[in-house]
Short mmCIF file of C-alpha atoms in Angstrom, two decimals:
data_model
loop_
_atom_site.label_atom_id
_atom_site.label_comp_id
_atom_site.label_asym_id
_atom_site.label_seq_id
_atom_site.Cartn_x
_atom_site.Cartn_y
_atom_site.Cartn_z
CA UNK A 26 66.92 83.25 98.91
CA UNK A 27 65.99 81.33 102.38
CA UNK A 28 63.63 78.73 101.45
CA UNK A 29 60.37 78.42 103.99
CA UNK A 30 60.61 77.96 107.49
CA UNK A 31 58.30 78.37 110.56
CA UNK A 32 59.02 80.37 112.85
CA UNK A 33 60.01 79.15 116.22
CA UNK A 34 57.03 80.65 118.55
CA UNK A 35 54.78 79.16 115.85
CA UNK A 36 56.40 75.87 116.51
CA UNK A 37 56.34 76.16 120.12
CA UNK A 38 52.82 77.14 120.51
CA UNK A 39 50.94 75.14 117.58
CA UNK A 40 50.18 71.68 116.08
CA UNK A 41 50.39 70.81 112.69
CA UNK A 42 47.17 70.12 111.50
CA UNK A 43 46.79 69.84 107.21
CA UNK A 44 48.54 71.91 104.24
CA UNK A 45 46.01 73.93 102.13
CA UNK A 46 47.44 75.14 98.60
CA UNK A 47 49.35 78.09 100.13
CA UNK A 48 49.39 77.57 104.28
CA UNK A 49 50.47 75.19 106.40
CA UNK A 50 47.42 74.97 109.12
CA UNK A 51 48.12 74.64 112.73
CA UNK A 52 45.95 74.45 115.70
CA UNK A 53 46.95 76.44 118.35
CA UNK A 54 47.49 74.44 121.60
CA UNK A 55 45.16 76.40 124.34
CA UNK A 56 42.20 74.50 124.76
CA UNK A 57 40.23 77.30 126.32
CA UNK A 58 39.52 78.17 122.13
CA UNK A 59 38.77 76.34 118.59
CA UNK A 60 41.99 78.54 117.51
CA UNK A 61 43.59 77.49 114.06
CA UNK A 62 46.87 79.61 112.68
CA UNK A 63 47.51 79.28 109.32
CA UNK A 64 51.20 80.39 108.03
CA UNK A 65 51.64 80.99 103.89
CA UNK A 66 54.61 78.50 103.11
CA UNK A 67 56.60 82.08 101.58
CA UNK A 68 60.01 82.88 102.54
CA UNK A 69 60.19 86.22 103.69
CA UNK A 70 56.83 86.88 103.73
CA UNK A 71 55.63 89.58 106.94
CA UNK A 72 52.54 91.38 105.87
CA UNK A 73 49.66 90.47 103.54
CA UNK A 74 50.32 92.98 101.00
CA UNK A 75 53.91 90.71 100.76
CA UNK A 76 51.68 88.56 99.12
CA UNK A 77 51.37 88.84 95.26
CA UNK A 78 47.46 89.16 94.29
CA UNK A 79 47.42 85.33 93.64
CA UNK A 80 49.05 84.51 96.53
CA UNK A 81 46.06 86.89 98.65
CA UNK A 82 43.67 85.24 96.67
CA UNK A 83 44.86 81.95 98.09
CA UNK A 84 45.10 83.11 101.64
CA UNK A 85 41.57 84.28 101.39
CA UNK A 86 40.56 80.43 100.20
CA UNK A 87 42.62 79.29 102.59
CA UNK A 88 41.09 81.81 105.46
CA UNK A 89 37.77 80.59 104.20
CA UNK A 90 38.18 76.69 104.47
CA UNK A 91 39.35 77.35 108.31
CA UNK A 92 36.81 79.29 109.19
CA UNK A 93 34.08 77.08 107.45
CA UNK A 94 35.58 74.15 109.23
CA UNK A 95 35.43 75.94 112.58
CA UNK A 96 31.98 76.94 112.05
CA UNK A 97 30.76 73.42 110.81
CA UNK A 98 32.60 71.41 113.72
CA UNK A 99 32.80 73.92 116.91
CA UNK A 100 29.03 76.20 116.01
CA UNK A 101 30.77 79.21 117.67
CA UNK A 102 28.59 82.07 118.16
CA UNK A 103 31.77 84.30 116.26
CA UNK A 104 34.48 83.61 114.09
CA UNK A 105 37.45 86.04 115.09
CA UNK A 106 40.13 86.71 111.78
CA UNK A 107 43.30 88.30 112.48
CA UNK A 108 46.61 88.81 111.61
CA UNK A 109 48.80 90.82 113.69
CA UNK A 110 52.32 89.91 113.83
CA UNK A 111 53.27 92.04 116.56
CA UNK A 112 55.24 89.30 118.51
CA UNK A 113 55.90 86.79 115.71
CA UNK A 114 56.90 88.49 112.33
CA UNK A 115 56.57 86.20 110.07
CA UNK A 116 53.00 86.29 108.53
CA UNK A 117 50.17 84.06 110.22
CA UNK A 118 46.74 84.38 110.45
CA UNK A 119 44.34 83.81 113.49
CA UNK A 120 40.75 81.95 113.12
CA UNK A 121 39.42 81.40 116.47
CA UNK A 122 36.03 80.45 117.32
CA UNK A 123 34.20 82.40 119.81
CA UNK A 124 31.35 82.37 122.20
CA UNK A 125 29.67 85.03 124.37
CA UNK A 126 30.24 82.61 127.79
CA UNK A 127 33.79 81.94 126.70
CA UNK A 128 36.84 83.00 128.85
CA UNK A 129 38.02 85.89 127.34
CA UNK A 130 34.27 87.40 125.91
CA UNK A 131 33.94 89.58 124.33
CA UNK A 132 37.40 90.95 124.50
CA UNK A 133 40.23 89.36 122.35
CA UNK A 134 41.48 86.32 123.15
CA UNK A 135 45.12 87.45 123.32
CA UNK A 136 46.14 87.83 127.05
CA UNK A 137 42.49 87.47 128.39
CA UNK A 138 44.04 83.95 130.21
CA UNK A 139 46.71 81.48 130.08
CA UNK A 140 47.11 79.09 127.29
CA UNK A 141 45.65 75.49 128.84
CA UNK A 142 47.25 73.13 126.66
CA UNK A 143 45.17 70.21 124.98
CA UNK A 144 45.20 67.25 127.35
CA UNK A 145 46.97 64.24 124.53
CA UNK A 146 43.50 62.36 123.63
CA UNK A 147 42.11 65.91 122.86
CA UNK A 148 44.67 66.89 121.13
CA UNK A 149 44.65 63.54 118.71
CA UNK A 150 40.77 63.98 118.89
CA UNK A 151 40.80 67.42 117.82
CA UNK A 152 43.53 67.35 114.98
CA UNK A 153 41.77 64.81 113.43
CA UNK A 154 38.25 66.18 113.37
CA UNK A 155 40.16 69.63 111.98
CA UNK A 156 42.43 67.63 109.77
CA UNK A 157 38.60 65.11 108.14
CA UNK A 158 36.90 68.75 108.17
CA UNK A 159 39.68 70.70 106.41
CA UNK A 160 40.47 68.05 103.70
CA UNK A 161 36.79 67.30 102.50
CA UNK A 162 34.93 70.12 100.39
CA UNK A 163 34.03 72.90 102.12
CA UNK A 164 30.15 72.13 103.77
CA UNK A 165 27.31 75.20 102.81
CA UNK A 166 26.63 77.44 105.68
#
């Protein structure tokens, strides 16, 4: 069996941010959104129902500790979840903070506008606020 790997696009497109018990967390590099991916470290894995229950269990403690970081650090108005696969297979979920006055409101963000990549100082700003938010117990809402 192929051990783990991310996929390339991932790569390209993302920052690694923190590893939760089953994903690797990555912050998507378009400044324009609070936009975290997380990828389950399983070989082979394309769809959720890939997963074994345990294994969607995790993701859905995993899902939550992104989303309740976004939410405590960014205050977005919406959290958006998805996972869609259509141009990377390998499975990979979205968490994206929203607002009604963002760029691409209130359609999805996909293809709304270019990426606009995080200037360096963000980026180092931002990973670590993610990376302190992600790796402390999750804050009440």
């Amino acid at each position: 069996m192929t051990p783990w790997q991310l996929h390339p696009q991932l790569a390209n497109d993302t920052v690694p941010v923190v590893e939760l018990p089953l994903c690797e967390v990555r912050l998507m590099d378009d400044a324009n959104h609070p936009w975290l991916v997380l990828v389950p470290k399983l070989a082979g894995a394309v769809e959720i129902i890939d997963l074994s229950p345990a294994q969607r269990t995790a993701l859905s403690t995993d899902i939550d500790a992104a989303a309740r970081a976004l939410k405590t650090l960014f205050k977005p108005h919406k959290l958006n979840v998805a996972a869609l696969g259509n141009q990377v297979p390998q499975l990979h979920v979205h968490v994206i903070a929203r607002y009604t006055d963002d760029i691409a409101w209130p359609r999805p963000v996909w293809g709304a506008a270019n990426a606009r990549p995080y200037a360096p100082e963000q980026l180092i700003e931002r990973v670590s606020a993610l990376r302190a938010a992600l790796q402390s117990p999750p804050a009440p809402l």
